[in-house]
Amino acid sequence: MSLPSYPDSPYSAPPAAGHDPYGGQPPARTNGFAVAALVLGLLACLFFWTVVGGLLLGLLAVVFGIIAALRTRQGRAPRRVMAIVGAAFGALGLIGSAIVLVVAVSVFDSPEFKDFETCMDRANGRAAEDRCTEDFIDELTS
């Protein structure tokens, strides 16, 4: 004796958990800290000659880069290389800004600059101010 045959159902089985029945890709995971580290690191490298640009943005880039790299190590986010590059650019911005800051402080604290300030205070015209500036530049370069 044979079993009766039934026609195929027009409805398919429910999709498996985590599977998109329409064949689309799952939403991509992002790592906002890595993107922020890269953007801030690039800005820190471009504006290293300013205190805000080099020091503040560079420090933020390094911190965000470290956070992003730790998140990628734990498997919670992608873009590990972007995080590392952002932190490296931030560190370069920090180093460049620190060098500029040290040079600026050493110039403004030098005896040549104090002589320049005194000369500018005593100058009574544009020609005297220009002479003070030329003397200051000559003292720095010699």
mmCIF file of C-alpha atoms in Angstrom:
data_model
loop_
_atom_site.group_PDB
_atom_site.id
_atom_site.type_symbol
_atom_site.label_atom_id
_atom_site.label_comp_id
_atom_site.label_asym_id
_atom_site.label_seq_id
_atom_site.Cartn_x
_atom_site.Cartn_y
_atom_site.Cartn_z
ATOM 1 C CA MET A 1 0.000 0.000 0.000
ATOM 2 C CA SER A 2 1.362 3.401 -0.860
ATOM 3 C CA LEU A 3 0.928 6.673 0.925
ATOM 4 C CA PRO A 4 -1.190 9.337 -0.678
ATOM 5 C CA SER A 5 0.767 12.175 -2.215
ATOM 6 C CA TYR A 6 -0.029 15.753 -1.381
ATOM 7 C CA PRO A 7 0.674 18.730 -3.629
ATOM 8 C CA ASP A 8 3.615 20.995 -2.671
ATOM 9 C CA SER A 9 2.698 23.866 -0.424
ATOM 10 C CA PRO A 10 2.987 27.348 -1.977
ATOM 11 C CA TYR A 11 4.527 28.567 1.312
ATOM 12 C CA SER A 12 8.130 27.864 2.181
ATOM 13 C CA ALA A 13 9.510 27.076 5.592
ATOM 14 C CA PRO A 14 10.367 30.053 7.835
ATOM 15 C CA PRO A 15 13.926 31.340 7.391
ATOM 16 C CA ALA A 16 16.609 30.175 9.758
ATOM 17 C CA ALA A 17 17.555 32.518 12.578
ATOM 18 C CA GLY A 18 20.016 35.205 11.476
ATOM 19 C CA HIS A 19 19.356 34.562 7.773
ATOM 20 C CA ASP A 20 17.851 37.200 5.517
ATOM 21 C CA PRO A 21 15.188 35.549 3.308
ATOM 22 C CA TYR A 22 15.696 38.185 0.608
ATOM 23 C CA GLY A 23 19.407 37.486 0.155
ATOM 24 C CA GLY A 24 20.657 40.879 1.378
ATOM 25 C CA GLN A 25 23.893 41.457 3.226
ATOM 26 C CA PRO A 26 23.794 41.928 6.978
ATOM 27 C CA PRO A 27 24.465 45.492 8.099
ATOM 28 C CA ALA A 28 28.181 46.211 8.241
ATOM 29 C CA ARG A 29 29.670 46.783 11.649
ATOM 30 C CA THR A 30 31.565 50.009 11.977
ATOM 31 C CA ASN A 31 34.183 51.334 14.334
ATOM 32 C CA GLY A 32 33.541 55.016 14.952
ATOM 33 C CA PHE A 33 36.577 55.289 17.208
ATOM 34 C CA ALA A 34 38.858 54.136 14.372
ATOM 35 C CA VAL A 35 37.374 56.653 11.959
ATOM 36 C CA ALA A 36 37.625 59.432 14.559
ATOM 37 C CA ALA A 37 41.235 58.487 15.317
ATOM 38 C CA LEU A 38 42.177 58.627 11.641
ATOM 39 C CA VAL A 39 40.468 61.981 11.016
ATOM 40 C CA LEU A 40 41.858 63.557 14.188
ATOM 41 C CA GLY A 41 45.317 62.133 13.474
ATOM 42 C CA LEU A 42 45.348 63.628 9.986
ATOM 43 C CA LEU A 43 44.196 66.988 11.341
ATOM 44 C CA ALA A 44 46.880 66.835 14.042
ATOM 45 C CA CYS A 45 49.543 66.262 11.376
ATOM 46 C CA LEU A 46 48.235 69.126 9.270
ATOM 47 C CA PHE A 47 47.959 71.588 12.168
ATOM 48 C CA PHE A 48 50.897 70.478 14.331
ATOM 49 C CA TRP A 49 52.244 74.030 14.386
ATOM 50 C CA THR A 50 49.325 75.141 16.555
ATOM 51 C CA VAL A 51 48.848 74.124 20.156
ATOM 52 C CA VAL A 52 45.238 73.053 19.658
ATOM 53 C CA GLY A 53 45.947 71.279 16.386
ATOM 54 C CA GLY A 54 48.967 69.308 17.403
ATOM 55 C CA LEU A 55 48.596 68.705 21.088
ATOM 56 C CA LEU A 56 44.857 68.422 21.599
ATOM 57 C CA LEU A 57 43.883 66.705 18.353
ATOM 58 C CA GLY A 58 46.961 64.477 18.482
ATOM 59 C CA LEU A 59 46.196 63.379 22.019
ATOM 60 C CA LEU A 60 42.572 62.654 21.125
ATOM 61 C CA ALA A 61 43.673 60.677 18.059
ATOM 62 C CA VAL A 62 46.014 58.533 20.149
ATOM 63 C CA VAL A 63 43.351 57.864 22.780
ATOM 64 C CA PHE A 64 40.647 57.039 20.223
ATOM 65 C CA GLY A 65 43.098 54.869 18.270
ATOM 66 C CA ILE A 66 43.958 52.854 21.361
ATOM 67 C CA ILE A 67 40.283 52.416 22.253
ATOM 68 C CA ALA A 68 39.488 51.325 18.685
ATOM 69 C CA ALA A 69 42.392 48.880 18.590
ATOM 70 C CA LEU A 70 41.274 47.328 21.869
ATOM 71 C CA ARG A 71 37.728 46.964 20.526
ATOM 72 C CA THR A 72 39.043 45.188 17.425
ATOM 73 C CA ARG A 73 41.176 42.875 19.526
ATOM 74 C CA GLN A 74 38.087 41.864 21.489
ATOM 75 C CA GLY A 75 36.233 41.201 18.226
ATOM 76 C CA ARG A 76 33.617 43.890 18.811
ATOM 77 C CA ALA A 77 34.588 46.101 15.865
ATOM 78 C CA PRO A 78 36.500 46.011 12.567
ATOM 79 C CA ARG A 79 39.168 48.316 11.096
ATOM 80 C CA ARG A 80 42.191 47.591 13.254
ATOM 81 C CA VAL A 81 44.629 49.055 10.729
ATOM 82 C CA MET A 82 42.659 52.300 10.539
ATOM 83 C CA ALA A 83 42.827 52.592 14.333
ATOM 84 C CA ILE A 84 46.590 52.026 14.383
ATOM 85 C CA VAL A 85 47.228 54.493 11.542
ATOM 86 C CA GLY A 86 45.075 57.115 13.268
ATOM 87 C CA ALA A 87 46.979 56.670 16.522
ATOM 88 C CA ALA A 88 50.307 56.873 14.669
ATOM 89 C CA PHE A 89 49.301 60.099 12.898
ATOM 90 C CA GLY A 90 48.147 61.488 16.240
ATOM 91 C CA ALA A 91 51.502 60.633 17.792
ATOM 92 C CA LEU A 92 53.325 62.343 14.919
ATOM 93 C CA GLY A 93 51.186 65.442 15.415
ATOM 94 C CA LEU A 94 51.952 65.371 19.142
ATOM 95 C CA ILE A 95 55.693 65.071 18.526
ATOM 96 C CA GLY A 96 55.713 67.835 15.911
ATOM 97 C CA SER A 97 53.711 70.144 18.142
ATOM 98 C CA ALA A 98 55.978 69.447 21.112
ATOM 99 C CA ILE A 99 59.034 70.347 19.019
ATOM 100 C CA VAL A 100 57.419 73.578 17.832
ATOM 101 C CA LEU A 101 56.449 74.430 21.404
ATOM 102 C CA VAL A 102 59.986 73.828 22.731
ATOM 103 C CA VAL A 103 61.525 75.951 19.966
ATOM 104 C CA ALA A 104 59.021 78.765 20.541
ATOM 105 C CA VAL A 105 59.606 78.794 24.292
ATOM 106 C CA SER A 106 63.376 78.787 23.817
ATOM 107 C CA VAL A 107 63.189 81.697 21.377
ATOM 108 C CA PHE A 108 60.833 83.776 23.543
ATOM 109 C CA ASP A 109 62.924 83.099 26.643
ATOM 110 C CA SER A 110 66.244 83.980 24.994
ATOM 111 C CA PRO A 111 68.260 87.100 25.812
ATOM 112 C CA GLU A 112 68.054 88.087 22.125
ATOM 113 C CA PHE A 113 64.268 88.295 22.386
ATOM 114 C CA LYS A 114 64.493 90.361 25.559
ATOM 115 C CA ASP A 115 66.825 92.758 23.705
ATOM 116 C CA PHE A 116 64.311 92.856 20.841
ATOM 117 C CA GLU A 117 61.477 93.716 23.232
ATOM 118 C CA THR A 118 63.530 96.497 24.791
ATOM 119 C CA CYS A 119 64.458 97.850 21.362
ATOM 120 C CA MET A 120 60.807 97.790 20.212
ATOM 121 C CA ASP A 121 59.703 99.613 23.372
ATOM 122 C CA ARG A 122 62.225 102.376 22.716
ATOM 123 C CA ALA A 123 61.519 102.609 18.967
ATOM 124 C CA ASN A 124 59.767 105.807 17.977
ATOM 125 C CA GLY A 125 58.922 105.052 14.351
ATOM 126 C CA ARG A 126 58.520 102.429 11.684
ATOM 127 C CA ALA A 127 62.171 102.686 10.602
ATOM 128 C CA ALA A 128 63.397 102.066 14.152
ATOM 129 C CA GLU A 129 61.073 99.057 14.508
ATOM 130 C CA ASP A 130 62.380 97.618 11.229
ATOM 131 C CA ARG A 131 65.956 98.083 12.460
ATOM 132 C CA CYS A 132 65.079 96.238 15.702
ATOM 133 C CA THR A 133 63.584 93.385 13.689
ATOM 134 C CA GLU A 134 66.631 93.127 11.433
ATOM 135 C CA ASP A 135 68.982 93.135 14.437
ATOM 136 C CA PHE A 136 66.912 90.405 16.123
ATOM 137 C CA ILE A 137 67.013 88.201 13.020
ATOM 138 C CA ASP A 138 70.764 88.757 12.674
ATOM 139 C CA GLU A 139 71.320 87.778 16.317
ATOM 140 C CA LEU A 140 69.245 84.587 15.902
ATOM 141 C CA THR A 141 70.995 83.472 12.721
ATOM 142 C CA SER A 142 74.535 84.155 13.943
#
